[in-house]
């Protein structure tokens, strides 16, 4: 046995290499005239190799080269064929050269930086030369229809998809352990030679165990392969292998260690990978930083590695660098082919942690390109809308706007004035308005929208206000008709529920232009609804609509102006993607005199204390909401809970007051009656399901109890809470939940790291901490991850393959800047050098552009 391994000193190692070189070089002299002339060359080489190995473990490439060298010379002396001897000596010389250079690299110690422009086409491309996105993976070597179907499940259809399917993590499998240093219970990697194999079959248990004894410079180890009998052939005696697995004790304890093999790699002496033009032998599955890919039943990470290796080898040369050089240089991005290769085959020195988090230079390059293409598409569309000519231009109509001002019960805030100016400017311009108005709940968006509606009507056009729920449509109608009336403007409600004569009448009024303002739900965009001269569409609470195409609206009118209101402030990064092509105005302050809502958390068992707060408020002349969750899956049960609660509250806690109930299943008249009664103060406590989540505006309501708060989403909770705090009085939001540890005023998880706290708990905490919609939106994004917000059809944008909106927020900002600047410079991307870029943008986003197309 060898002594415990110590890293060979460079000189010792060099000595051995030199000792090996001398006889081998001699044999090669005079055009390999002496391949028979060196006595006992085989045993000598094997002995030296063993000495070198005994000084290990070395870096994997070194180990592999040494083992291959040994394999070449094991039966050298028995080989009489001169050609064969010559071939082996040739190969040995190459291996020695590699070993020598390898040492140099190791000795330099990881100072090399990622290559930026290594030649990528060392191999002559052959076969299919169509663009990568037109090459189906099905026709790659070793794929075929069956595997193609499996890959399709992973979203991989083309070679381009394949290249962009990055590992979801990486594993450092580059450290070797000598057999005599293995300890039971650990996971280790060994590098050795197959000494013996034995296949055991246990038919009763339908089990086969392939026992492979592997030998390295320090000893032998029994390696077990379960149910892979076919490996017997591949792991013939004398084959150098790398094995990774868990070390376990056999029957005789410590002296009897085995390895249950998880991953193996055979090192082939004729491995083409280790051929002349590669600097060091490559392994795929062990002995390096190994990419771990998503798997699906029937398709393993290992297979993926092999496939990607082929593709990198064959197709990397066809990867086009689409980014302009100037941007690459400014953003310090590596070239595209390099980035792809690095992401799949990281080469030392790399930071594993950077790779895993997806922030390595390679990842950065790929993410940038994705974000850049999106922003370019959005920038392009932004220009497109700006170029359109609208037929109906609205004037700001000072007279009527002046009159509107005079009948409003309050003065507009500076923020409101500012956004109204933005909007009027858009409306008067020859191009259609495409504007997003962002403002937290209660910031006063309705009155801004009203200004736009009035301006459109005053210019002789029709204006539509579209909202996500009937309840809200009714509310808006109720609130706005009074004002519109006094301005001499007619207003019609259209919810899609209307039938018969009533419906016919309203549709006629809309079609012949008698209806000047039309308030309604999605029903407004139905094909049966025709407008006489639709000049403006305002979409309230846009986030609730999901994807809507501008096209549907433009078909209704003459390129109407579109104003989108959203109360859910979305984080900047999302806004830049989802609404990237809209102009944005923000109402950044609340009307004066508002007191921040006080939010308190109670455990369910403390319900009485919550009701006490409610009673105090009612006694002071205020009103209350009690909100119950309602989700589709358990709609029936949820509804019943709300109904029973209304009854119980009326009979018990609030017997002295009037309790009302609203939910989505009520008849319109019933619901309208209840809402009017609540608005008029005849009902003090309104029990409701989430139908009141958006838009409802009853300023005298000052307290909201939210039952089962843990069941609501964060944005939803924030919206709900926004129903109170609309007047000058102090308002309260009381969260009831079963979440352990929540109690009045609780900050709950303060001090605890977030990931130990349930998402529900985190949501409630976020709500307790802040009343600022933007803060809450960021928090929501953090808790849920962008996939949730994004992958959902709700936002209408597909997931990125590499980019991540939280992680890459700064990168997105850069990408946007560069994209808009580039279009400024070359508006149509029409110069020849921008063609590949233009094509890539269209390919990626043209079909999906409509998705981002809100408004
Ligand atoms: P949201 O932005 O959530 O749609 P609303 O438009 O419903 O908000 O406005 C919330 C409340 O604030 C309403 O009762 C509205 O009348 C009131 N409000 C709006 N603007 C002002 C203002 N400038 N001063 C005082 N109250 C205002
Ligand atoms: Mg609103």
PDB file of N, CA, C and O in Angstrom, residues 279-331:
ATOM      1  N   UNK A 279      -6.889  20.145 -25.677  1.00  0.00           N
ATOM      2  CA  UNK A 279      -5.729  20.297 -24.802  1.00  0.00           C
ATOM      3  C   UNK A 279      -5.727  19.292 -23.670  1.00  0.00           C
ATOM      4  O   UNK A 279      -4.692  18.922 -23.159  1.00  0.00           O
ATOM      5  N   UNK A 280      -6.907  18.868 -23.260  1.00  0.00           N
ATOM      6  CA  UNK A 280      -6.920  17.879 -22.197  1.00  0.00           C
ATOM      7  C   UNK A 280      -8.101  16.949 -22.417  1.00  0.00           C
ATOM      8  O   UNK A 280      -9.081  17.311 -23.050  1.00  0.00           O
ATOM      9  N   UNK A 281      -8.005  15.761 -21.909  1.00  0.00           N
ATOM     10  CA  UNK A 281      -9.084  14.816 -22.147  1.00  0.00           C
ATOM     11  C   UNK A 281     -10.338  15.307 -21.454  1.00  0.00           C
ATOM     12  O   UNK A 281     -10.293  15.905 -20.396  1.00  0.00           O
ATOM     13  N   UNK A 282     -11.489  15.068 -22.081  1.00  0.00           N
ATOM     14  CA  UNK A 282     -12.724  15.555 -21.489  1.00  0.00           C
ATOM     15  C   UNK A 282     -13.555  14.384 -21.018  1.00  0.00           C
ATOM     16  O   UNK A 282     -13.637  13.350 -21.648  1.00  0.00           O
ATOM     17  N   UNK A 283     -14.165  14.585 -19.921  1.00  0.00           N
ATOM     18  CA  UNK A 283     -15.173  13.644 -19.492  1.00  0.00           C
ATOM     19  C   UNK A 283     -16.450  14.449 -19.403  1.00  0.00           C
ATOM     20  O   UNK A 283     -16.426  15.666 -19.312  1.00  0.00           O
ATOM     21  N   UNK A 284     -17.564  13.747 -19.414  1.00  0.00           N
ATOM     22  CA  UNK A 284     -18.833  14.457 -19.438  1.00  0.00           C
ATOM     23  C   UNK A 284     -19.545  14.456 -18.098  1.00  0.00           C
ATOM     24  O   UNK A 284     -20.134  15.432 -17.680  1.00  0.00           O
ATOM     25  N   UNK A 285     -19.501  13.322 -17.454  1.00  0.00           N
ATOM     26  CA  UNK A 285     -20.399  13.121 -16.315  1.00  0.00           C
ATOM     27  C   UNK A 285     -19.708  13.223 -14.970  1.00  0.00           C
ATOM     28  O   UNK A 285     -20.345  13.414 -13.949  1.00  0.00           O
ATOM     29  N   UNK A 286     -18.426  13.024 -14.972  1.00  0.00           N
ATOM     30  CA  UNK A 286     -17.665  13.091 -13.726  1.00  0.00           C
ATOM     31  C   UNK A 286     -16.347  13.764 -14.041  1.00  0.00           C
ATOM     32  O   UNK A 286     -15.933  13.833 -15.194  1.00  0.00           O
ATOM     33  N   UNK A 287     -15.707  14.274 -13.007  1.00  0.00           N
ATOM     34  CA  UNK A 287     -14.365  14.777 -13.197  1.00  0.00           C
ATOM     35  C   UNK A 287     -14.324  16.223 -13.627  1.00  0.00           C
ATOM     36  O   UNK A 287     -13.354  16.687 -14.204  1.00  0.00           O
ATOM     37  N   UNK A 288     -15.403  16.951 -13.403  1.00  0.00           N
ATOM     38  CA  UNK A 288     -15.453  18.344 -13.804  1.00  0.00           C
ATOM     39  C   UNK A 288     -16.644  18.972 -13.098  1.00  0.00           C
ATOM     40  O   UNK A 288     -17.321  18.317 -12.330  1.00  0.00           O
ATOM     41  N   UNK A 289     -16.881  20.230 -13.411  1.00  0.00           N
ATOM     42  CA  UNK A 289     -18.137  20.815 -12.961  1.00  0.00           C
ATOM     43  C   UNK A 289     -19.198  20.323 -13.917  1.00  0.00           C
ATOM     44  O   UNK A 289     -19.133  20.573 -15.116  1.00  0.00           O
ATOM     45  N   UNK A 290     -20.126  19.560 -13.373  1.00  0.00           N
ATOM     46  CA  UNK A 290     -21.061  18.848 -14.231  1.00  0.00           C
ATOM     47  C   UNK A 290     -22.423  19.535 -14.212  1.00  0.00           C
ATOM     48  O   UNK A 290     -22.950  19.852 -13.147  1.00  0.00           O
ATOM     49  N   UNK A 291     -22.980  19.789 -15.390  1.00  0.00           N
ATOM     50  CA  UNK A 291     -24.307  20.404 -15.444  1.00  0.00           C
ATOM     51  C   UNK A 291     -25.384  19.376 -15.115  1.00  0.00           C
ATOM     52  O   UNK A 291     -25.303  18.233 -15.553  1.00  0.00           O
ATOM     53  N   UNK A 292     -26.360  19.787 -14.357  1.00  0.00           N
ATOM     54  CA  UNK A 292     -27.484  18.912 -14.037  1.00  0.00           C
ATOM     55  C   UNK A 292     -28.720  19.509 -14.703  1.00  0.00           C
ATOM     56  O   UNK A 292     -29.072  20.660 -14.431  1.00  0.00           O
ATOM     57  N   UNK A 293     -29.339  18.723 -15.552  1.00  0.00           N
ATOM     58  CA  UNK A 293     -30.471  19.226 -16.335  1.00  0.00           C
ATOM     59  C   UNK A 293     -31.794  18.723 -15.778  1.00  0.00           C
ATOM     60  O   UNK A 293     -31.838  17.740 -15.053  1.00  0.00           O
ATOM     61  N   UNK A 294     -32.838  19.381 -16.187  1.00  0.00           N
ATOM     62  CA  UNK A 294     -34.171  18.892 -15.842  1.00  0.00           C
ATOM     63  C   UNK A 294     -34.390  17.547 -16.513  1.00  0.00           C
ATOM     64  O   UNK A 294     -33.959  17.329 -17.640  1.00  0.00           O
ATOM     65  N   UNK A 295     -35.044  16.670 -15.820  1.00  0.00           N
ATOM     66  CA  UNK A 295     -35.297  15.359 -16.374  1.00  0.00           C
ATOM     67  C   UNK A 295     -36.787  15.173 -16.556  1.00  0.00           C
ATOM     68  O   UNK A 295     -37.592  15.923 -16.025  1.00  0.00           O
ATOM     69  N   UNK A 296     -37.138  14.200 -17.325  1.00  0.00           N
ATOM     70  CA  UNK A 296     -38.536  13.810 -17.385  1.00  0.00           C
ATOM     71  C   UNK A 296     -38.515  12.297 -17.491  1.00  0.00           C
ATOM     72  O   UNK A 296     -37.486  11.707 -17.830  1.00  0.00           O
ATOM     73  N   UNK A 297     -39.586  11.666 -17.165  1.00  0.00           N
ATOM     74  CA  UNK A 297     -39.625  10.208 -17.182  1.00  0.00           C
ATOM     75  C   UNK A 297     -39.132   9.695 -18.520  1.00  0.00           C
ATOM     76  O   UNK A 297     -39.727   9.980 -19.557  1.00  0.00           O
ATOM     77  N   UNK A 298     -38.034   8.956 -18.481  1.00  0.00           N
ATOM     78  CA  UNK A 298     -37.521   8.416 -19.729  1.00  0.00           C
ATOM     79  C   UNK A 298     -36.415   9.254 -20.348  1.00  0.00           C
ATOM     80  O   UNK A 298     -35.881   8.916 -21.398  1.00  0.00           O
ATOM     81  N   UNK A 299     -36.092  10.336 -19.724  1.00  0.00           N
ATOM     82  CA  UNK A 299     -35.010  11.178 -20.242  1.00  0.00           C
ATOM     83  C   UNK A 299     -34.198  11.722 -19.075  1.00  0.00           C
ATOM     84  O   UNK A 299     -34.730  12.439 -18.240  1.00  0.00           O
ATOM     85  N   UNK A 300     -32.928  11.341 -19.028  1.00  0.00           N
ATOM     86  CA  UNK A 300     -32.132  11.692 -17.865  1.00  0.00           C
ATOM     87  C   UNK A 300     -31.170  12.835 -18.156  1.00  0.00           C
ATOM     88  O   UNK A 300     -30.876  13.141 -19.313  1.00  0.00           O
ATOM     89  N   UNK A 301     -30.709  13.398 -17.074  1.00  0.00           N
ATOM     90  CA  UNK A 301     -29.711  14.452 -17.146  1.00  0.00           C
ATOM     91  C   UNK A 301     -28.479  13.941 -17.895  1.00  0.00           C
ATOM     92  O   UNK A 301     -27.861  14.667 -18.670  1.00  0.00           O
ATOM     93  N   UNK A 302     -28.151  12.678 -17.665  1.00  0.00           N
ATOM     94  CA  UNK A 302     -26.989  12.092 -18.321  1.00  0.00           C
ATOM     95  C   UNK A 302     -27.160  12.065 -19.841  1.00  0.00           C
ATOM     96  O   UNK A 302     -26.265  12.438 -20.593  1.00  0.00           O
ATOM     97  N   UNK A 303     -28.334  11.665 -20.269  1.00  0.00           N
ATOM     98  CA  UNK A 303     -28.604  11.643 -21.710  1.00  0.00           C
ATOM     99  C   UNK A 303     -28.541  13.048 -22.292  1.00  0.00           C
ATOM    100  O   UNK A 303     -28.063  13.263 -23.393  1.00  0.00           O
ATOM    101  N   UNK A 304     -29.055  13.969 -21.486  1.00  0.00           N
ATOM    102  CA  UNK A 304     -29.060  15.360 -21.929  1.00  0.00           C
ATOM    103  C   UNK A 304     -27.629  15.859 -22.124  1.00  0.00           C
ATOM    104  O   UNK A 304     -27.331  16.570 -23.081  1.00  0.00           O
ATOM    105  N   UNK A 305     -26.758  15.472 -21.193  1.00  0.00           N
ATOM    106  CA  UNK A 305     -25.366  15.909 -21.310  1.00  0.00           C
ATOM    107  C   UNK A 305     -24.743  15.395 -22.594  1.00  0.00           C
ATOM    108  O   UNK A 305     -24.041  16.116 -23.294  1.00  0.00           O
ATOM    109  N   UNK A 306     -25.024  14.133 -22.905  1.00  0.00           N
ATOM    110  CA  UNK A 306     -24.451  13.550 -24.106  1.00  0.00           C
ATOM    111  C   UNK A 306     -24.984  14.275 -25.339  1.00  0.00           C
ATOM    112  O   UNK A 306     -24.233  14.670 -26.229  1.00  0.00           O
ATOM    113  N   UNK A 307     -26.284  14.477 -25.341  1.00  0.00           N
ATOM    114  CA  UNK A 307     -26.912  15.127 -26.497  1.00  0.00           C
ATOM    115  C   UNK A 307     -26.376  16.542 -26.688  1.00  0.00           C
ATOM    116  O   UNK A 307     -26.006  16.958 -27.784  1.00  0.00           O
ATOM    117  N   UNK A 308     -26.328  17.274 -25.591  1.00  0.00           N
ATOM    118  CA  UNK A 308     -25.855  18.653 -25.698  1.00  0.00           C
ATOM    119  C   UNK A 308     -24.395  18.694 -26.111  1.00  0.00           C
ATOM    120  O   UNK A 308     -23.972  19.566 -26.861  1.00  0.00           O
ATOM    121  N   UNK A 309     -23.656  17.711 -25.652  1.00  0.00           N
ATOM    122  CA  UNK A 309     -22.255  17.669 -26.043  1.00  0.00           C
ATOM    123  C   UNK A 309     -22.124  17.536 -27.564  1.00  0.00           C
ATOM    124  O   UNK A 309     -21.334  18.225 -28.190  1.00  0.00           O
ATOM    125  N   UNK A 310     -22.940  16.666 -28.133  1.00  0.00           N
ATOM    126  CA  UNK A 310     -22.942  16.524 -29.588  1.00  0.00           C
ATOM    127  C   UNK A 310     -23.291  17.840 -30.260  1.00  0.00           C
ATOM    128  O   UNK A 310     -22.659  18.251 -31.222  1.00  0.00           O
ATOM    129  N   UNK A 311     -24.339  18.445 -29.737  1.00  0.00           N
ATOM    130  CA  UNK A 311     -24.830  19.662 -30.380  1.00  0.00           C
ATOM    131  C   UNK A 311     -23.807  20.781 -30.273  1.00  0.00           C
ATOM    132  O   UNK A 311     -23.582  21.522 -31.229  1.00  0.00           O
ATOM    133  N   UNK A 312     -23.177  20.886 -29.119  1.00  0.00           N
ATOM    134  CA  UNK A 312     -22.148  21.914 -28.970  1.00  0.00           C
ATOM    135  C   UNK A 312     -21.046  21.663 -29.988  1.00  0.00           C
ATOM    136  O   UNK A 312     -20.505  22.579 -30.600  1.00  0.00           O
ATOM    137  N   UNK A 313     -20.728  20.415 -30.162  1.00  0.00           N
ATOM    138  CA  UNK A 313     -19.666  20.031 -31.067  1.00  0.00           C
ATOM    139  C   UNK A 313     -20.036  20.342 -32.519  1.00  0.00           C
ATOM    140  O   UNK A 313     -19.264  20.907 -33.275  1.00  0.00           O
ATOM    141  N   UNK A 314     -21.275  20.002 -32.885  1.00  0.00           N
ATOM    142  CA  UNK A 314     -21.680  20.119 -34.287  1.00  0.00           C
ATOM    143  C   UNK A 314     -22.247  21.478 -34.663  1.00  0.00           C
ATOM    144  O   UNK A 314     -22.134  21.894 -35.804  1.00  0.00           O
ATOM    145  N   UNK A 315     -22.911  22.124 -33.740  1.00  0.00           N
ATOM    146  CA  UNK A 315     -23.733  23.270 -34.149  1.00  0.00           C
ATOM    147  C   UNK A 315     -23.317  24.610 -33.586  1.00  0.00           C
ATOM    148  O   UNK A 315     -23.863  25.637 -33.973  1.00  0.00           O
ATOM    149  N   UNK A 316     -22.384  24.602 -32.664  1.00  0.00           N
ATOM    150  CA  UNK A 316     -22.030  25.872 -32.040  1.00  0.00           C
ATOM    151  C   UNK A 316     -21.531  26.866 -33.081  1.00  0.00           C
ATOM    152  O   UNK A 316     -21.764  28.072 -32.967  1.00  0.00           O
ATOM    153  N   UNK A 317     -20.887  26.324 -34.100  1.00  0.00           N
ATOM    154  CA  UNK A 317     -20.354  27.194 -35.142  1.00  0.00           C
ATOM    155  C   UNK A 317     -21.460  27.962 -35.859  1.00  0.00           C
ATOM    156  O   UNK A 317     -21.216  28.992 -36.473  1.00  0.00           O
ATOM    157  N   UNK A 318     -22.694  27.452 -35.772  1.00  0.00           N
ATOM    158  CA  UNK A 318     -23.797  28.107 -36.476  1.00  0.00           C
ATOM    159  C   UNK A 318     -24.548  29.108 -35.609  1.00  0.00           C
ATOM    160  O   UNK A 318     -25.516  29.715 -36.054  1.00  0.00           O
ATOM    161  N   UNK A 319     -24.132  29.226 -34.372  1.00  0.00           N
ATOM    162  CA  UNK A 319     -24.793  30.198 -33.505  1.00  0.00           C
ATOM    163  C   UNK A 319     -24.392  31.592 -33.954  1.00  0.00           C
ATOM    164  O   UNK A 319     -23.204  31.869 -34.147  1.00  0.00           O
ATOM    165  N   UNK A 320     -25.379  32.428 -34.152  1.00  0.00           N
ATOM    166  CA  UNK A 320     -25.098  33.768 -34.665  1.00  0.00           C
ATOM    167  C   UNK A 320     -25.045  34.752 -33.502  1.00  0.00           C
ATOM    168  O   UNK A 320     -25.865  34.719 -32.602  1.00  0.00           O
ATOM    169  N   UNK A 321     -24.062  35.593 -33.557  1.00  0.00           N
ATOM    170  CA  UNK A 321     -23.939  36.641 -32.569  1.00  0.00           C
ATOM    171  C   UNK A 321     -24.783  37.821 -33.044  1.00  0.00           C
ATOM    172  O   UNK A 321     -24.372  38.536 -33.944  1.00  0.00           O
ATOM    173  N   UNK A 322     -25.973  37.986 -32.484  1.00  0.00           N
ATOM    174  CA  UNK A 322     -26.860  38.996 -33.055  1.00  0.00           C
ATOM    175  C   UNK A 322     -26.687  40.387 -32.458  1.00  0.00           C
ATOM    176  O   UNK A 322     -27.111  41.363 -33.027  1.00  0.00           O
ATOM    177  N   UNK A 323     -26.106  40.462 -31.280  1.00  0.00           N
ATOM    178  CA  UNK A 323     -25.978  41.779 -30.642  1.00  0.00           C
ATOM    179  C   UNK A 323     -24.917  42.626 -31.349  1.00  0.00           C
ATOM    180  O   UNK A 323     -23.864  42.123 -31.704  1.00  0.00           O
ATOM    181  N   UNK A 324     -25.213  43.895 -31.545  1.00  0.00           N
ATOM    182  CA  UNK A 324     -24.187  44.779 -32.112  1.00  0.00           C
ATOM    183  C   UNK A 324     -22.942  44.795 -31.215  1.00  0.00           C
ATOM    184  O   UNK A 324     -23.057  44.736 -29.994  1.00  0.00           O
ATOM    185  N   UNK A 325     -21.804  44.857 -31.863  1.00  0.00           N
ATOM    186  CA  UNK A 325     -20.547  44.817 -31.104  1.00  0.00           C
ATOM    187  C   UNK A 325     -20.460  45.927 -30.076  1.00  0.00           C
ATOM    188  O   UNK A 325     -19.938  45.750 -28.992  1.00  0.00           O
ATOM    189  N   UNK A 326     -20.978  47.091 -30.467  1.00  0.00           N
ATOM    190  CA  UNK A 326     -20.852  48.231 -29.557  1.00  0.00           C
ATOM    191  C   UNK A 326     -21.574  47.920 -28.235  1.00  0.00           C
ATOM    192  O   UNK A 326     -21.084  48.251 -27.164  1.00  0.00           O
ATOM    193  N   UNK A 327     -22.721  47.257 -28.328  1.00  0.00           N
ATOM    194  CA  UNK A 327     -23.458  46.933 -27.108  1.00  0.00           C
ATOM    195  C   UNK A 327     -22.718  45.859 -26.315  1.00  0.00           C
ATOM    196  O   UNK A 327     -22.571  45.946 -25.104  1.00  0.00           O
ATOM    197  N   UNK A 328     -22.222  44.869 -27.027  1.00  0.00           N
ATOM    198  CA  UNK A 328     -21.453  43.828 -26.353  1.00  0.00           C
ATOM    199  C   UNK A 328     -20.289  44.421 -25.575  1.00  0.00           C
ATOM    200  O   UNK A 328     -20.032  44.054 -24.438  1.00  0.00           O
ATOM    201  N   UNK A 329     -19.634  45.367 -26.223  1.00  0.00           N
ATOM    202  CA  UNK A 329     -18.469  45.957 -25.583  1.00  0.00           C
ATOM    203  C   UNK A 329     -18.879  46.797 -24.381  1.00  0.00           C
ATOM    204  O   UNK A 329     -18.312  46.676 -23.294  1.00  0.00           O
ATOM    205  N   UNK A 330     -19.912  47.625 -24.562  1.00  0.00           N
ATOM    206  CA  UNK A 330     -20.356  48.491 -23.476  1.00  0.00           C
ATOM    207  C   UNK A 330     -20.835  47.683 -22.282  1.00  0.00           C
ATOM    208  O   UNK A 330     -20.574  48.000 -21.140  1.00  0.00           O
ATOM    209  N   UNK A 331     -21.548  46.632 -22.557  1.00  0.00           N
ATOM    210  CA  UNK A 331     -22.122  45.844 -21.467  1.00  0.00           C
ATOM    211  C   UNK A 331     -21.175  44.732 -21.002  1.00  0.00           C
ATOM    212  O   UNK A 331     -21.535  43.931 -20.153  1.00  0.00           O
TER     213      UNK A 331
END
